Short mmCIF file of C-alpha atoms (C1' of nucleotides) in Angstrom, two decimals:
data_model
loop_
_atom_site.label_atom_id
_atom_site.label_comp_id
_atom_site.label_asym_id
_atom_site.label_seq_id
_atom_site.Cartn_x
_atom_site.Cartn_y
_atom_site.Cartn_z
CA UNK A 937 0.00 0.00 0.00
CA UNK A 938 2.56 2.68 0.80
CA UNK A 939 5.08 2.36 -2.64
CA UNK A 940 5.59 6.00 -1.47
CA UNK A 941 8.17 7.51 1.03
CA UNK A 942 11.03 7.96 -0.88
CA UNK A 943 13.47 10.68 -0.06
CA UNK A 944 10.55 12.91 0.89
CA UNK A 945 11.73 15.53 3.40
CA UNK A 946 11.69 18.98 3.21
CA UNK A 947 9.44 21.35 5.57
CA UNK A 948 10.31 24.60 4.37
CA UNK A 949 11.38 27.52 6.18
CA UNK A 950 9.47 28.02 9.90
CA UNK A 951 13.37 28.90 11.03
CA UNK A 952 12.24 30.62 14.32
CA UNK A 953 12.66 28.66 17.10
CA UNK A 954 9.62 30.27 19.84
CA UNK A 955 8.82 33.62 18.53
CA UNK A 956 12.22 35.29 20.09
CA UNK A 957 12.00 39.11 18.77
CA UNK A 958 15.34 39.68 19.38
CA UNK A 959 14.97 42.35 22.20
CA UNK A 960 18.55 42.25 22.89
CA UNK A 961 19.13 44.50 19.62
CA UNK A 962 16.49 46.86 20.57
CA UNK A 963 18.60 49.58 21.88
CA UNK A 964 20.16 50.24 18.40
CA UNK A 965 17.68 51.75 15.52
CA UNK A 966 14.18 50.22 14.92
CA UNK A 967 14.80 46.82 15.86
CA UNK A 968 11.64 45.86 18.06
CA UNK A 969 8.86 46.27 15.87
CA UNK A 970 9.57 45.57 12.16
CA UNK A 971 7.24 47.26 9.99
CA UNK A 972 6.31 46.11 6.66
CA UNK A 973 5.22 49.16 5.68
CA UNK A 974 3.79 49.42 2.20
CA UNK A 975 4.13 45.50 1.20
CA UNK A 976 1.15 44.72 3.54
CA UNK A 977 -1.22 46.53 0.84
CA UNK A 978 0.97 44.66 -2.35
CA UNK A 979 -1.22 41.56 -4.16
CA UNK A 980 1.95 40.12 -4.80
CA UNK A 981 3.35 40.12 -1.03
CA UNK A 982 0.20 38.83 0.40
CA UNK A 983 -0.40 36.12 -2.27
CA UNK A 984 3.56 35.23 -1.16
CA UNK A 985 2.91 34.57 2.06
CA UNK A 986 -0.40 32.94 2.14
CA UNK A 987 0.87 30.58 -0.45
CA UNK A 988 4.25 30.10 1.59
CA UNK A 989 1.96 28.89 4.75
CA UNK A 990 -0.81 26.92 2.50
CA UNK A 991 2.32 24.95 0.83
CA UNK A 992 4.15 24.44 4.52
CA UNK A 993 0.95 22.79 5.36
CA UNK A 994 0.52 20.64 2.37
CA UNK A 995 4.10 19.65 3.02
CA UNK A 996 4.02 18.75 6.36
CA UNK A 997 0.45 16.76 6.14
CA UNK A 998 1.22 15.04 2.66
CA UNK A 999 4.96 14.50 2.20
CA UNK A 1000 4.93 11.09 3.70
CA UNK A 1001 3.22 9.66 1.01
CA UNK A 1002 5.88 11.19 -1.19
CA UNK A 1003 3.11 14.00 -2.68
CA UNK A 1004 3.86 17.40 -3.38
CA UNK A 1005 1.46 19.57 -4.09
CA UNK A 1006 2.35 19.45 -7.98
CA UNK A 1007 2.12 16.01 -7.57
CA UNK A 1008 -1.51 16.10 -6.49
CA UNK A 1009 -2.37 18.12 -9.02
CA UNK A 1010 -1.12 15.89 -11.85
CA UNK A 1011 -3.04 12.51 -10.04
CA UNK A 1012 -6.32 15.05 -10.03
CA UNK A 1013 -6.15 15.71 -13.65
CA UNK A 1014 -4.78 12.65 -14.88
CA UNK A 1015 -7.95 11.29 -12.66
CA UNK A 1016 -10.21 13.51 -14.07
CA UNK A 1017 -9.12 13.44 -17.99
CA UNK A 1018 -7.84 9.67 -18.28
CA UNK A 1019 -5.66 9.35 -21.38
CA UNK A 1020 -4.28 12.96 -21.65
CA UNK A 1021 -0.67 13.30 -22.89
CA UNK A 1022 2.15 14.05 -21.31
CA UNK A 1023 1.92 17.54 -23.64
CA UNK A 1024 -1.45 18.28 -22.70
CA UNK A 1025 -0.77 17.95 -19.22
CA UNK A 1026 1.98 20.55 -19.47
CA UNK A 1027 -0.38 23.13 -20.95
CA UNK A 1028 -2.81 22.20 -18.22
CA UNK A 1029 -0.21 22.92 -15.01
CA UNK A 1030 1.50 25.33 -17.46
CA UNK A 1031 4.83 23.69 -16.78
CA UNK A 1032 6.94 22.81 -19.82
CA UNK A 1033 7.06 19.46 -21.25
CA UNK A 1034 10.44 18.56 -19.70
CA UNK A 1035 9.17 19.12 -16.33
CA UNK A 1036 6.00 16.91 -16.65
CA UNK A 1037 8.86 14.30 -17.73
CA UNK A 1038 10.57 14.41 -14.01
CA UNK A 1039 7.17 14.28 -12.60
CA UNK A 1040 5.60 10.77 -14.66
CA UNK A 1041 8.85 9.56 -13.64
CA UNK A 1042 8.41 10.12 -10.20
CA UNK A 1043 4.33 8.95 -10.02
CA UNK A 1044 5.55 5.70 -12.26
CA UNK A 1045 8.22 5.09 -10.09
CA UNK A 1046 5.72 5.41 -6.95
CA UNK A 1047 3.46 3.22 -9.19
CA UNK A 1048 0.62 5.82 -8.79
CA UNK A 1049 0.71 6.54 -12.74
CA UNK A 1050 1.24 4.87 -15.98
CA UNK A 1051 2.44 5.62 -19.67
CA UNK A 1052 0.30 3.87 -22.16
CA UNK A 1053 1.60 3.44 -25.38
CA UNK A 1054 -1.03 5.14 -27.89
CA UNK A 1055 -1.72 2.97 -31.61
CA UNK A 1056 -2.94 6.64 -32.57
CA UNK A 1057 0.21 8.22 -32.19
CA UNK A 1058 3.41 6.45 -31.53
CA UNK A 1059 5.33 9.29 -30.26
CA UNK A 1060 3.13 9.89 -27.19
CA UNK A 1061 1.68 8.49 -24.58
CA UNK A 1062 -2.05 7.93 -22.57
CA UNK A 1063 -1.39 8.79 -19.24
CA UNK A 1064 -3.48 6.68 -16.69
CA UNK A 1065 -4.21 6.15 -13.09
CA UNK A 1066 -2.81 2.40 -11.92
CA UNK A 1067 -5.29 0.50 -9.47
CA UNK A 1068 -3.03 1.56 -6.50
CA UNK A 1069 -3.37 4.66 -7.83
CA UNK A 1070 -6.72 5.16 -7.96
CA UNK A 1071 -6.81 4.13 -4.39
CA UNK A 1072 -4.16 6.16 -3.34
CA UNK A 1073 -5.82 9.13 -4.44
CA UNK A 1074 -8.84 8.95 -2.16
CA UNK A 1075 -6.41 8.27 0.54
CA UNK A 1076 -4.90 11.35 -0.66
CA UNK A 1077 -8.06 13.20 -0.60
CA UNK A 1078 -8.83 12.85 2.60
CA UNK A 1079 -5.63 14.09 3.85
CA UNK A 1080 -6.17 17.43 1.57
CA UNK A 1081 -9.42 17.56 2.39
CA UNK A 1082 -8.44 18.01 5.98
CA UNK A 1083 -5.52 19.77 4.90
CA UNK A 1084 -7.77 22.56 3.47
CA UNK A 1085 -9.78 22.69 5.97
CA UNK A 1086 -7.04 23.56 8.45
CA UNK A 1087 -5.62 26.41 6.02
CA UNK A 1088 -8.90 27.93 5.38
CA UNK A 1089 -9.77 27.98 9.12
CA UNK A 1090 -10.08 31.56 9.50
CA UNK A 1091 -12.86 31.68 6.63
CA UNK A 1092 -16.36 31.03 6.40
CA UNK A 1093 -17.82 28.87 3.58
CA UNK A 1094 -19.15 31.93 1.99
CA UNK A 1095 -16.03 33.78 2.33
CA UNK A 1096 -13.80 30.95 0.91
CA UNK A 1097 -15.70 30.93 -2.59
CA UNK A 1098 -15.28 34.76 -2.79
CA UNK A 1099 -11.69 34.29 -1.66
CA UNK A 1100 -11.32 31.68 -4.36
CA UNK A 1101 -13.25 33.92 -7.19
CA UNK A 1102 -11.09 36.68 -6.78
CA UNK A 1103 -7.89 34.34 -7.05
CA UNK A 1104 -9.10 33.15 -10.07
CA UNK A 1105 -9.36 36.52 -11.15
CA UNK A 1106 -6.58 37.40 -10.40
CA UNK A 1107 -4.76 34.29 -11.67
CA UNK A 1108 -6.47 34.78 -15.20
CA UNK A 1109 -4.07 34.32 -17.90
CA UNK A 1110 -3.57 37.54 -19.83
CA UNK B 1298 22.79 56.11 -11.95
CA UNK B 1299 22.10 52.53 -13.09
CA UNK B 1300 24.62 50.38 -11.77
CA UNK B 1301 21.65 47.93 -12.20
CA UNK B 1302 20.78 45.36 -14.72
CA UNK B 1303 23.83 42.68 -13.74
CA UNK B 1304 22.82 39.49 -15.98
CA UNK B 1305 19.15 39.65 -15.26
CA UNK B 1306 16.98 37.73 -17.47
CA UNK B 1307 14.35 35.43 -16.39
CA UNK B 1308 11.02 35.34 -17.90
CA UNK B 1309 8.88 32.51 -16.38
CA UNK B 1310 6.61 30.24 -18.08
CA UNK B 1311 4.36 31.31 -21.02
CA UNK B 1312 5.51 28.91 -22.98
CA UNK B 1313 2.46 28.32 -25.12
CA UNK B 1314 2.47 29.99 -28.70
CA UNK B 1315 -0.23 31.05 -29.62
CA UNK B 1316 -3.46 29.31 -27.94
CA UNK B 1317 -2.90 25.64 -29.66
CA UNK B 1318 -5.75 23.02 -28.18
CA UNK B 1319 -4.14 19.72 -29.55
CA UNK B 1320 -7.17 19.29 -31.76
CA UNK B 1321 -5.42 16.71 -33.46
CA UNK B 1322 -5.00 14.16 -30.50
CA UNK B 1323 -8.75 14.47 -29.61
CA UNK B 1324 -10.00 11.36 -31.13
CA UNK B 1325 -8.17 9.22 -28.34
CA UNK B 1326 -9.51 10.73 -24.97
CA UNK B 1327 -10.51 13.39 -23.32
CA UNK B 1328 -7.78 15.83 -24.96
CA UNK B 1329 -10.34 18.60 -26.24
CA UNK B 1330 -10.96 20.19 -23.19
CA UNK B 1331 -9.07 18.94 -19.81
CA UNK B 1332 -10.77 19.51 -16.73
CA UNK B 1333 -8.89 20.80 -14.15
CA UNK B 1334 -11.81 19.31 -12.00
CA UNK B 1335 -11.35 19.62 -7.75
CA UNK B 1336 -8.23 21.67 -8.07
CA UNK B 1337 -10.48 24.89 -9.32
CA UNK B 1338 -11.77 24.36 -5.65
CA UNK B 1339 -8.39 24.45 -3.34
CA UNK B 1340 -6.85 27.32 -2.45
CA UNK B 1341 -3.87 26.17 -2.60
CA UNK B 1342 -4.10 25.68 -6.25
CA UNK B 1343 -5.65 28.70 -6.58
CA UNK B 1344 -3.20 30.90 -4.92
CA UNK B 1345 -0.34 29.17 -6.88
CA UNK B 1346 -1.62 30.33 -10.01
CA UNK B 1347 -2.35 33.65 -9.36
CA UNK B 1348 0.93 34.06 -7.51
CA UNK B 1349 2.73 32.80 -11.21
CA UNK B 1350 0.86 35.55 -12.83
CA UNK B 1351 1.86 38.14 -10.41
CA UNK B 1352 5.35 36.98 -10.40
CA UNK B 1353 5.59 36.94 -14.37
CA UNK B 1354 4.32 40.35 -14.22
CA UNK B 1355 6.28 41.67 -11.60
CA UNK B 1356 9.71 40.43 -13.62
CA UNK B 1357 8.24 41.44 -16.84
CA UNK B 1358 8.24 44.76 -15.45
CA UNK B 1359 11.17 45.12 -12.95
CA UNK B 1360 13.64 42.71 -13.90
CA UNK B 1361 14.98 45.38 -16.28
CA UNK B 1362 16.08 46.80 -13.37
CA UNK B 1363 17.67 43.85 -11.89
CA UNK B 1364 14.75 44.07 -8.98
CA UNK B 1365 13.06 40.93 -8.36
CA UNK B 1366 10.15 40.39 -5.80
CA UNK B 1367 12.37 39.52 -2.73
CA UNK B 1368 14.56 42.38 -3.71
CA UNK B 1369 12.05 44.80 -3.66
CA UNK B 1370 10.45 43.27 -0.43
CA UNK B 1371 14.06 43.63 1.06
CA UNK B 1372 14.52 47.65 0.06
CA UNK B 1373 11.04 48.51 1.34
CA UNK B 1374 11.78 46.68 4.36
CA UNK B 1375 14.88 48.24 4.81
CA UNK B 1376 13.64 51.59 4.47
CA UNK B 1377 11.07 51.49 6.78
CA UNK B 1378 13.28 50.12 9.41
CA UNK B 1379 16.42 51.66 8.77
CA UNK B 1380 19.65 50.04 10.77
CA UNK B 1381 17.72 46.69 11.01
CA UNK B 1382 19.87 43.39 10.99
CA UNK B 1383 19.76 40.46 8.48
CA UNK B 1384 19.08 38.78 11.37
CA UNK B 1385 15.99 40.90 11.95
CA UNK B 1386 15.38 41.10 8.31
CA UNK B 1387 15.52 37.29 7.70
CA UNK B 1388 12.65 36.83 10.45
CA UNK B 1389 10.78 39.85 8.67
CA UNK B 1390 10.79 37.94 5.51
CA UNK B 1391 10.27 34.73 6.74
CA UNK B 1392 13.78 32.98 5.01
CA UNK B 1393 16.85 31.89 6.54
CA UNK B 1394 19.61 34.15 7.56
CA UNK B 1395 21.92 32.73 4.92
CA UNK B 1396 19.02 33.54 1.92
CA UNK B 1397 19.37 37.16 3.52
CA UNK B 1398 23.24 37.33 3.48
CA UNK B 1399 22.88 36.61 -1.13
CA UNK B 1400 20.09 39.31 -1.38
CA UNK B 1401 22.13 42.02 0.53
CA UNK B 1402 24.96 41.35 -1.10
CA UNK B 1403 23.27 41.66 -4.53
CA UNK B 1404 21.96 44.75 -3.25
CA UNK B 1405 25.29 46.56 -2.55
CA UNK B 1406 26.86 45.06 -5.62
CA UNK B 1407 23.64 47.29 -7.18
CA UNK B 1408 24.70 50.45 -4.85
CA UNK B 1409 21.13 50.03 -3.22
CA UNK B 1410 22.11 49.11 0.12
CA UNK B 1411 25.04 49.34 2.82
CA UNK B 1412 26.14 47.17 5.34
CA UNK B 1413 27.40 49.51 8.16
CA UNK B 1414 29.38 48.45 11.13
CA UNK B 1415 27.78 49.09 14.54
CA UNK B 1416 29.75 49.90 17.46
CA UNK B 1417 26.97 47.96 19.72
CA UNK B 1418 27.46 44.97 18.58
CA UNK B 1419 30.52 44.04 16.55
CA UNK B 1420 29.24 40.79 15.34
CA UNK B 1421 26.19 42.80 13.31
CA UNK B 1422 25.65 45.21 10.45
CA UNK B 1423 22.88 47.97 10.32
CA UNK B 1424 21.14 47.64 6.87
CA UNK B 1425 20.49 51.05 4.96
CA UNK B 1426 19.90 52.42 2.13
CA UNK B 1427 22.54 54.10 0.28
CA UNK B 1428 21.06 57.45 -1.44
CA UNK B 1429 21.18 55.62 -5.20
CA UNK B 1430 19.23 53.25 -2.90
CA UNK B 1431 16.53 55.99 -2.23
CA UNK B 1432 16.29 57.48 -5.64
CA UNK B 1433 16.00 53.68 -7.06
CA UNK B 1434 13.34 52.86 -4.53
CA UNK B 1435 11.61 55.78 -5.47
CA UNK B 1436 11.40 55.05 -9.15
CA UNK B 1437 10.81 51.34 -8.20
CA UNK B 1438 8.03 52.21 -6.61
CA UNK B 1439 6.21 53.83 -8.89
CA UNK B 1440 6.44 50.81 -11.32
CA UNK B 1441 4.96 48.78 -8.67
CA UNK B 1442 2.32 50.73 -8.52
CA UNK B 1443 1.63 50.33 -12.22
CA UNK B 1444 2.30 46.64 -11.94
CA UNK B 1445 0.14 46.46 -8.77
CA UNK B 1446 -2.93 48.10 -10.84
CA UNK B 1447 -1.95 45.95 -13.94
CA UNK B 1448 -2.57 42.56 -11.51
CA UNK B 1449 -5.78 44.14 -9.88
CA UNK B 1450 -7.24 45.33 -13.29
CA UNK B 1451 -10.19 42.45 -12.31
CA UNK B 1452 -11.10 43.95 -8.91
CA UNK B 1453 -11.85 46.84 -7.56
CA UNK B 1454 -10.86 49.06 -4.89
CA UNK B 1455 -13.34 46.85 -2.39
CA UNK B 1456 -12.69 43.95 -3.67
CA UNK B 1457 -9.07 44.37 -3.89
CA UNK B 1458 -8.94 45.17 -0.18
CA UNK B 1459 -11.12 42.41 1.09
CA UNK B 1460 -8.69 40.03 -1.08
CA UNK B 1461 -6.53 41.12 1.05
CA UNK B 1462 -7.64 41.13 4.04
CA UNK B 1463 -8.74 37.08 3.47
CA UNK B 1464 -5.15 36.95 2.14
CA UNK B 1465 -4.15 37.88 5.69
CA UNK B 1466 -5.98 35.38 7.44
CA UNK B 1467 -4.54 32.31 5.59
CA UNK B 1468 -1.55 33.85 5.38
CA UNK B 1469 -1.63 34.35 9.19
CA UNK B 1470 1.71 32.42 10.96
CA UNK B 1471 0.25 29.42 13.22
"C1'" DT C 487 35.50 33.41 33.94
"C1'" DT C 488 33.51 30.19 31.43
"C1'" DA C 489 29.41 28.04 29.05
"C1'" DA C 490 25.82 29.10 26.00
"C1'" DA C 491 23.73 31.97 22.54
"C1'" DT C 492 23.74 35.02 18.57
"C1'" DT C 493 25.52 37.11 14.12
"C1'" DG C 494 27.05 36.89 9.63
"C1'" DT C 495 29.11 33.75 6.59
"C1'" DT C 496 30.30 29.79 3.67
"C1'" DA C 497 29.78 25.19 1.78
"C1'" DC C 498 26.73 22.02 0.24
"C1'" DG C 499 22.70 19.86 -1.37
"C1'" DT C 500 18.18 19.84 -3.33
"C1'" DA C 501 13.83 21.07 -5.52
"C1'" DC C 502 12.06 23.14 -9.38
"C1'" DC C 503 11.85 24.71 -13.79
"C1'" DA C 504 13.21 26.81 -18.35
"C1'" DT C 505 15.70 26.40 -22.85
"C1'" DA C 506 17.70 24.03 -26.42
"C1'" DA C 507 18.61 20.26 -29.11
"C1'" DC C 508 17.18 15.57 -30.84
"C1'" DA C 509 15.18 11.34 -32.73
"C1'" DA C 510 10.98 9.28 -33.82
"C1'" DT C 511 6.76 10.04 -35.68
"C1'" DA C 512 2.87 12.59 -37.77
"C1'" DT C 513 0.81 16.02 -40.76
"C1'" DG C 514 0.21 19.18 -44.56
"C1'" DC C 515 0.72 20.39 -49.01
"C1'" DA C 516 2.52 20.75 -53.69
"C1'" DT D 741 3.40 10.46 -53.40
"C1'" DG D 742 7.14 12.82 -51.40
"C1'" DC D 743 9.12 16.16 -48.77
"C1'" DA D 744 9.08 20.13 -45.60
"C1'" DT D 745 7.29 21.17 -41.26
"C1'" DA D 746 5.32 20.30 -36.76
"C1'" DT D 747 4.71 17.66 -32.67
"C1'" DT D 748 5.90 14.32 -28.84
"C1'" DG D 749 8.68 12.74 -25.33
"C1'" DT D 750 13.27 12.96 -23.84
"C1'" DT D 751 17.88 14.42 -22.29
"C1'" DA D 752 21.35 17.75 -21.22
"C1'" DT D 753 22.42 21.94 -19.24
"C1'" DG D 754 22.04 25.65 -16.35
"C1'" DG D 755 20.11 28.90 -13.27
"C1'" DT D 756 17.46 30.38 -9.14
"C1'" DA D 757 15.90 30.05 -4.68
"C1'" DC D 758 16.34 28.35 -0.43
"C1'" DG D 759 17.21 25.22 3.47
"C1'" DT D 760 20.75 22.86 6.72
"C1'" DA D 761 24.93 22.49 8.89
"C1'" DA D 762 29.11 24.03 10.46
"C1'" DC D 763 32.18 28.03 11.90
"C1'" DA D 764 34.64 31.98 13.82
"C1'" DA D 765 33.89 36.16 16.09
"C1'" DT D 766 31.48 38.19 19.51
"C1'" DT D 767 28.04 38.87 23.13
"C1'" DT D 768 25.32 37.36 27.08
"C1'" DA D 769 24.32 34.86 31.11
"C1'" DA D 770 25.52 32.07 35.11
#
DNA sequence: TTAAATTGTTACGTACCATAACAATATGCA
DNA sequence: TGCATATTGTTATGGTACGTAACAATTTAA
């Protein structure tokens, strides 16, 4: 059941010990309270550091299994559009070919993800869940389901779907 | 005056032409249109993409200048706390001291910023701004601002603040 | 005064991703 | 039909960002 693990560490910043503010510098300039000034009203800043702390948390509740959150995504849409290519997928994630390479490899290796060979077209091929695969995934799921849950704590329902219509705004290509 | 521009290139992504769909591979699967399914409903996903579209914009616009998100975050930082530490700085931005110890020296290589011995504590520097580093900010700034609007062109004023003030909350350490 | 902590730094490793070039295969068109 | 062109998956290469670990210099605490 678990083909995962791997070499799966990594956790990602969170370098501060217990909150220490470093008091002991205070008497020099403005040490005690950092301000960050204009960046608190930037898209880009905010969007940084919620994504920083929505990614530790994936991390920390999925890396066991050897998933990333990339790695989810390409199980969910090779899930939900059985067959795709390895090109389509690419488009899809808007990662380049090359990189979508690294990542089959990785799912195949797990055994979460296989390459089909394609009568259609020889050069590429149909990219499918494997049983274990399939089950993995609703293992997986769970874990994001609870995962999300935890990261979107300090929203409402109502305010999450306005939170997540904006972002797509936002996030519109062109 | 510009003692900018170093070697930086970097354009992120967009690596589509020109809108292709595959239509010739659609007789096998589910090519035509791929569903990106329960991702559209995590946040996590959702905050990823808009955060690549910021980004891209942000170089597209800045990177002339050899200013890159983290460097900007690190200049307004530093002027709003002037004589704050890398130590100090490193917490501020959430990255580890030796991330911090790369951007500042990038920055004085650019003339931006100054490491300045402190007769306190002779282990630290106080961070500043050199005066290029003001007049650059300056200018900086008012390209962010452009960018900034460019981003938000979807929302309004409103909506633009209550994005981030939900941006807040799941960014919110702990 | 001595042990422990902190600061900036370097060395190292890793994850991630783009670009470019390629061979095999497919498609379009004259 | 035949040939130029495009596409697919792949590899090689390189860059960027960032963490961890170890260190010397210095400061703090006991």
């Amino acid at each position: 059941m678990s083909a995962a693990k791997k070499k799966g560490k990594r956790a990602r910043r969170r370098s501060a010990p217990g909150k220490k503010i470093a008091i002991a510098a205070s008497r020099e300039a403005a040490q005690r309270a950092v301000s960050e000034g204009e960046l608190s009203g930037l898209i880009g800043y905010a969007l940084r550091r919620a994504q920083l702390r929505v990614f530790d948390d994936f991390y920390a509740a999925l890396s066991v299994e050897g998933i990333t959150p990339a790695r989810f995504s390409t199980l969910a849409i090779i899930d939900g559009n059985p067959g795709i290519s390895q090109t389509s997928l690419a488009q899809t994630l808007d990662i380049a070919r090359s990189g979508v390479v690294m990542l089959i490899d990785t799912l195949e290796q797990l055994d979460l993800v296989s390459r089909e060979p394609i009568e259609a077209d020889k050069r590429s091929y149909a990219l499918h869940l494997t049983r274990g695969g399939k089950t993995a995934l609703q293992r997986i799921r769970r874990q994001v389901a609870i995962h999300e849950a935890r990261v979107c704590a300090r929203l409402d329902e109502k305010e999450k779907k306005w939170l997540l219509k904006m972002l797509a705004r936002v996030g519109a290509a062109r």
